[in-house]
Short mmCIF file of C-alpha atoms in Angstrom, two decimals:
data_model
loop_
_atom_site.label_atom_id
_atom_site.label_comp_id
_atom_site.label_asym_id
_atom_site.label_seq_id
_atom_site.Cartn_x
_atom_site.Cartn_y
_atom_site.Cartn_z
CA UNK W 1 -11.39 6.36 -15.91
CA UNK W 2 -9.33 4.03 -18.00
CA UNK W 3 -7.16 1.84 -15.81
CA UNK W 4 -3.57 2.56 -17.48
CA UNK W 5 -4.15 6.41 -16.59
CA UNK W 6 -5.27 5.79 -13.55
CA UNK W 7 -2.13 3.54 -13.10
CA UNK W 8 0.16 6.28 -14.64
CA UNK W 9 -1.40 8.91 -12.09
CA UNK W 10 -1.05 6.74 -9.33
CA UNK W 11 2.27 6.06 -10.04
CA UNK W 12 3.71 9.77 -10.13
CA UNK W 13 2.75 9.88 -6.09
CA UNK W 14 3.57 7.82 -3.13
CA UNK W 15 0.62 8.45 -0.19
CA UNK W 16 -2.97 7.89 -0.42
CA UNK W 17 -5.84 6.48 1.44
CA UNK W 18 -6.54 3.25 1.71
CA UNK W 19 -10.13 2.06 2.33
CA UNK W 20 -11.15 -1.25 3.95
CA UNK W 21 -14.38 -2.75 4.82
CA UNK W 22 -15.05 -2.94 9.07
CA UNK W 23 -16.94 -5.88 10.38
CA UNK W 24 -20.20 -4.08 10.22
CA UNK W 25 -19.90 -3.07 6.48
CA UNK W 26 -18.89 0.82 6.91
CA UNK W 27 -15.25 1.66 5.65
CA UNK W 28 -12.11 1.55 7.34
CA UNK W 29 -9.76 4.56 6.00
CA UNK W 30 -6.29 4.37 6.62
CA UNK W 31 -3.63 7.50 5.40
CA UNK W 32 -0.76 5.32 3.58
CA UNK W 33 1.92 5.63 1.77
CA UNK W 34 2.46 3.14 -1.05
CA UNK W 35 4.79 1.90 -4.23
CA UNK W 36 3.10 0.99 -7.22
CA UNK W 37 5.65 -1.29 -9.24
CA UNK W 38 6.08 -1.99 -12.93
CA UNK W 39 3.77 -5.17 -12.58
CA UNK W 40 1.15 -2.93 -11.72
CA UNK W 41 0.99 -4.21 -7.83
CA UNK W 42 0.49 -1.36 -4.95
CA UNK W 43 2.88 -2.11 -2.26
CA UNK W 44 1.43 -1.04 1.34
CA UNK W 45 3.91 -1.74 4.27
CA UNK W 46 1.80 -2.84 7.59
CA UNK W 47 1.63 -3.90 10.76
CA UNK W 48 -0.01 -7.47 11.55
CA UNK W 49 -2.36 -5.69 14.28
CA UNK W 50 -3.51 -2.84 12.52
CA UNK W 51 -7.40 -2.52 11.62
CA UNK W 52 -6.79 -2.80 7.58
CA UNK W 53 -4.79 -5.51 8.05
CA UNK W 54 -7.56 -7.51 9.90
CA UNK W 55 -10.25 -5.87 7.74
CA UNK W 56 -8.06 -7.24 5.10
CA UNK W 57 -7.53 -10.78 5.86
CA UNK W 58 -12.00 -10.82 6.46
CA UNK W 59 -12.36 -8.90 3.17
CA UNK W 60 -9.80 -8.78 0.84
CA UNK W 61 -11.34 -5.89 -1.52
CA UNK W 62 -9.91 -2.76 -0.72
CA UNK W 63 -10.44 1.34 -2.68
CA UNK W 64 -7.16 3.52 -3.24
CA UNK W 65 -7.59 7.15 -3.30
CA UNK W 66 -4.93 9.19 -4.37
CA UNK W 67 -4.80 13.27 -5.18
CA UNK W 68 -2.95 15.40 -6.77
CA UNK W 69 -1.28 18.10 -4.52
CA UNK W 70 -4.04 20.51 -5.38
CA UNK W 71 -6.52 18.09 -4.45
CA UNK W 72 -8.90 18.62 -7.32
CA UNK W 73 -7.64 16.03 -9.79
CA UNK W 74 -7.40 12.28 -7.57
CA UNK W 75 -8.06 8.76 -8.98
CA UNK W 76 -9.44 6.02 -7.21
CA UNK W 77 -8.14 1.89 -7.65
CA UNK W 78 -10.46 -0.51 -6.61
CA UNK W 79 -9.85 -4.12 -6.59
CA UNK W 80 -8.42 -7.21 -4.06
CA UNK W 81 -5.72 -7.66 -1.76
CA UNK W 82 -3.37 -10.33 -0.42
CA UNK W 83 -1.01 -10.41 2.51
CA UNK W 84 2.41 -11.39 2.92
CA UNK W 85 3.26 -13.81 5.31
CA UNK W 86 4.39 -11.53 9.12
CA UNK W 87 8.43 -11.10 8.83
CA UNK W 88 9.63 -13.72 11.11
CA UNK W 89 13.25 -13.49 10.68
CA UNK W 90 15.71 -10.69 9.26
CA UNK W 91 16.19 -12.97 6.51
CA UNK W 92 13.04 -13.91 5.60
CA UNK W 93 11.35 -13.03 2.24
CA UNK W 94 9.07 -10.98 3.48
CA UNK W 95 11.75 -8.95 4.92
CA UNK W 96 13.37 -8.98 1.71
CA UNK W 97 10.27 -7.41 -0.14
CA UNK W 98 10.08 -4.92 2.21
CA UNK W 99 13.45 -3.94 1.75
CA UNK W 100 12.55 -3.59 -1.88
CA UNK W 101 9.40 -1.41 -0.71
CA UNK W 102 11.75 0.98 0.98
CA UNK W 103 14.31 1.07 -1.38
CA UNK W 104 11.72 2.26 -4.04
CA UNK W 105 10.27 4.77 -1.49
CA UNK W 106 13.45 6.20 0.54
CA UNK W 107 16.28 4.76 -1.20
CA UNK W 108 19.12 3.13 0.39
CA UNK W 109 18.72 2.89 4.58
CA UNK W 110 21.60 3.56 6.72
CA UNK W 111 21.56 0.17 8.62
CA UNK W 112 19.87 -2.56 6.50
CA UNK W 113 20.39 -4.87 9.74
CA UNK W 114 18.55 -2.85 11.90
CA UNK W 115 15.88 -1.97 9.59
CA UNK W 116 15.74 -5.94 8.63
CA UNK W 117 15.39 -6.25 13.02
CA UNK W 118 12.88 -3.51 13.10
CA UNK W 119 10.59 -5.25 10.27
CA UNK W 120 10.86 -8.22 12.44
CA UNK W 121 9.76 -6.55 16.36
CA UNK W 122 7.39 -4.70 14.33
CA UNK W 123 5.72 -7.72 12.76
CA UNK W 124 5.26 -5.63 9.61
CA UNK W 125 4.45 -7.41 6.55
CA UNK W 126 3.00 -6.10 2.88
CA UNK W 127 -0.14 -5.51 1.29
CA UNK W 128 -0.28 -6.38 -2.43
CA UNK W 129 -3.36 -4.71 -3.71
CA UNK W 130 -3.82 -5.23 -7.58
CA UNK W 131 -5.72 -3.06 -9.25
CA UNK W 132 -9.21 -4.26 -11.36
CA UNK W 133 -11.20 -0.29 -11.99
CA UNK W 134 -10.36 3.00 -11.78
CA UNK W 135 -12.55 6.55 -11.42
CA UNK W 136 -12.03 9.80 -10.90
CA UNK W 137 -10.98 13.10 -12.31
CA UNK W 138 -7.72 13.34 -13.60
CA UNK W 139 -7.91 17.34 -14.64
CA UNK W 140 -8.79 19.09 -17.59
#
Protein backbone atom coordinates (compact mmCIF):
# COMPACT_ATOMS: atom_id res chain seq x y z
CA UNK A 1 0.00 0.00 0.00
CA UNK A 2 1.28 3.45 -0.87
CA UNK A 3 1.75 5.73 2.13
CA UNK A 4 -0.16 8.59 0.45
CA UNK A 5 -3.19 6.34 -0.13
CA UNK A 6 -3.15 5.25 3.51
CA UNK A 7 -2.82 8.86 4.69
CA UNK A 8 -5.85 9.88 2.61
CA UNK A 9 -7.83 7.02 4.18
CA UNK A 10 -6.71 7.91 7.72
CA UNK A 11 -7.25 11.66 7.20
CA UNK A 12 -10.97 11.03 6.51
CA UNK A 13 -11.43 9.44 9.95
CA UNK A 14 -10.83 10.40 13.58
CA UNK A 15 -10.62 7.18 15.62
CA UNK A 16 -8.17 4.31 15.64
CA UNK A 17 -6.08 1.94 17.71
CA UNK A 18 -2.57 3.01 18.69
CA UNK A 19 -0.06 0.21 19.25
CA UNK A 20 3.01 0.85 21.39
CA UNK A 21 5.52 -1.58 22.88
CA UNK A 22 5.45 -2.64 26.52
CA UNK A 23 8.67 -3.10 28.46
CA UNK A 24 8.40 -6.89 27.95
CA UNK A 25 8.08 -6.49 24.18
CA UNK A 26 4.37 -7.25 23.87
CA UNK A 27 2.08 -4.75 22.14
CA UNK A 28 -0.03 -2.35 24.19
CA UNK A 29 -3.16 -1.22 22.31
CA UNK A 30 -5.18 1.92 23.02
CA UNK A 31 -8.36 3.19 21.41
CA UNK A 32 -7.67 6.83 20.56
CA UNK A 33 -8.98 9.87 18.74
CA UNK A 34 -6.54 11.59 16.43
CA UNK A 35 -6.13 14.38 13.94
CA UNK A 36 -3.95 14.05 10.83
CA UNK A 37 -2.77 17.45 9.66
CA UNK A 38 -1.80 18.57 6.19
CA UNK A 39 1.82 18.25 7.35
CA UNK A 40 1.40 14.45 7.53
CA UNK A 41 1.74 14.35 11.33
CA UNK A 42 -0.86 12.47 13.37
CA UNK A 43 -1.64 14.25 16.65
CA UNK A 44 -3.00 12.35 19.64
CA UNK A 45 -3.88 13.89 23.01
CA UNK A 46 -2.68 11.79 25.95
CA UNK A 47 -2.05 12.19 29.66
CA UNK A 48 1.36 11.97 31.24
CA UNK A 49 0.55 8.92 33.37
CA UNK A 50 -0.88 6.57 30.70
CA UNK A 51 0.88 3.35 29.69
CA UNK A 52 1.09 4.48 26.05
CA UNK A 53 2.91 7.64 27.12
CA UNK A 54 5.43 5.71 29.22
CA UNK A 55 5.91 3.20 26.39
CA UNK A 56 6.56 5.96 23.83
CA UNK A 57 9.10 7.65 26.10
CA UNK A 58 11.02 4.37 26.23
CA UNK A 59 10.49 3.35 22.58
CA UNK A 60 9.14 5.95 20.12
CA UNK A 61 8.00 3.40 17.53
CA UNK A 62 4.24 3.09 17.06
CA UNK A 63 1.56 1.80 14.72
CA UNK A 64 -1.88 3.25 14.15
CA UNK A 65 -4.69 0.98 12.92
CA UNK A 66 -7.70 2.75 11.38
CA UNK A 67 -10.72 0.83 10.11
CA UNK A 68 -13.54 1.80 7.82
CA UNK A 69 -16.98 1.82 9.45
CA UNK A 70 -17.82 -1.61 8.02
CA UNK A 71 -14.50 -2.95 9.43
CA UNK A 72 -13.42 -4.59 6.14
CA UNK A 73 -11.21 -1.80 4.83
CA UNK A 74 -8.31 -0.63 7.00
CA UNK A 75 -4.93 1.02 7.00
CA UNK A 76 -2.04 0.64 9.41
CA UNK A 77 0.55 3.41 9.65
CA UNK A 78 3.96 2.67 11.13
CA UNK A 79 6.42 5.30 12.23
CA UNK A 80 8.18 7.23 14.95
CA UNK A 81 6.73 9.52 17.57
CA UNK A 82 7.83 12.45 19.63
CA UNK A 83 6.08 13.94 22.63
CA UNK A 84 5.43 17.57 23.43
CA UNK A 85 6.22 18.74 26.95
CA UNK A 86 3.46 18.18 29.50
CA UNK A 87 1.07 21.14 29.73
CA UNK A 88 2.40 23.29 32.58
CA UNK A 89 0.57 26.60 32.18
CA UNK A 90 -2.70 27.56 30.46
CA UNK A 91 -0.78 29.79 28.05
CA UNK A 92 2.15 27.52 27.16
CA UNK A 93 2.90 26.11 23.70
CA UNK A 94 1.62 22.63 24.54
CA UNK A 95 -1.78 24.00 25.55
CA UNK A 96 -1.87 26.11 22.38
CA UNK A 97 -1.29 22.92 20.38
CA UNK A 98 -3.99 21.11 22.36
CA UNK A 99 -6.42 23.94 21.54
CA UNK A 100 -5.62 23.50 17.84
CA UNK A 101 -6.06 19.73 18.20
CA UNK A 102 -9.48 20.20 19.82
CA UNK A 103 -10.59 22.66 17.14
CA UNK A 104 -9.69 20.18 14.41
CA UNK A 105 -11.66 17.38 16.09
CA UNK A 106 -14.59 19.17 17.71
CA UNK A 107 -14.73 22.80 16.56
CA UNK A 108 -15.00 25.60 19.06
CA UNK A 109 -15.09 24.95 22.80
CA UNK A 110 -17.71 26.79 24.89
CA UNK A 111 -15.08 27.95 27.43
CA UNK A 112 -11.47 28.03 26.23
CA UNK A 113 -10.16 29.29 29.58
CA UNK A 114 -11.69 26.27 31.31
CA UNK A 115 -10.33 23.96 28.62
CA UNK A 116 -6.83 25.41 29.01
CA UNK A 117 -6.93 24.96 32.80
CA UNK A 118 -8.17 21.38 32.38
CA UNK A 119 -5.26 20.52 30.05
CA UNK A 120 -2.80 21.59 32.77
CA UNK A 121 -4.75 19.85 35.56
CA UNK A 122 -4.93 16.63 33.49
CA UNK A 123 -1.20 16.83 32.66
CA UNK A 124 -1.97 16.49 28.94
CA UNK A 125 0.48 16.45 26.08
CA UNK A 126 0.45 15.52 22.42
CA UNK A 127 1.92 12.51 20.69
CA UNK A 128 3.31 13.63 17.32
CA UNK A 129 3.31 10.52 15.15
CA UNK A 130 5.18 10.66 11.82
CA UNK A 131 4.12 7.78 9.57
CA UNK A 132 6.86 6.26 7.41
CA UNK A 133 5.20 3.08 6.08
CA UNK A 134 1.71 1.71 5.59
CA UNK A 135 -0.09 -1.53 4.92
CA UNK A 136 -3.69 -2.66 4.89
CA UNK A 137 -6.62 -3.20 2.58
CA UNK A 138 -8.57 -0.26 1.26
CA UNK A 139 -11.24 -2.22 -0.57
CA UNK A 140 -11.81 -3.12 -4.16
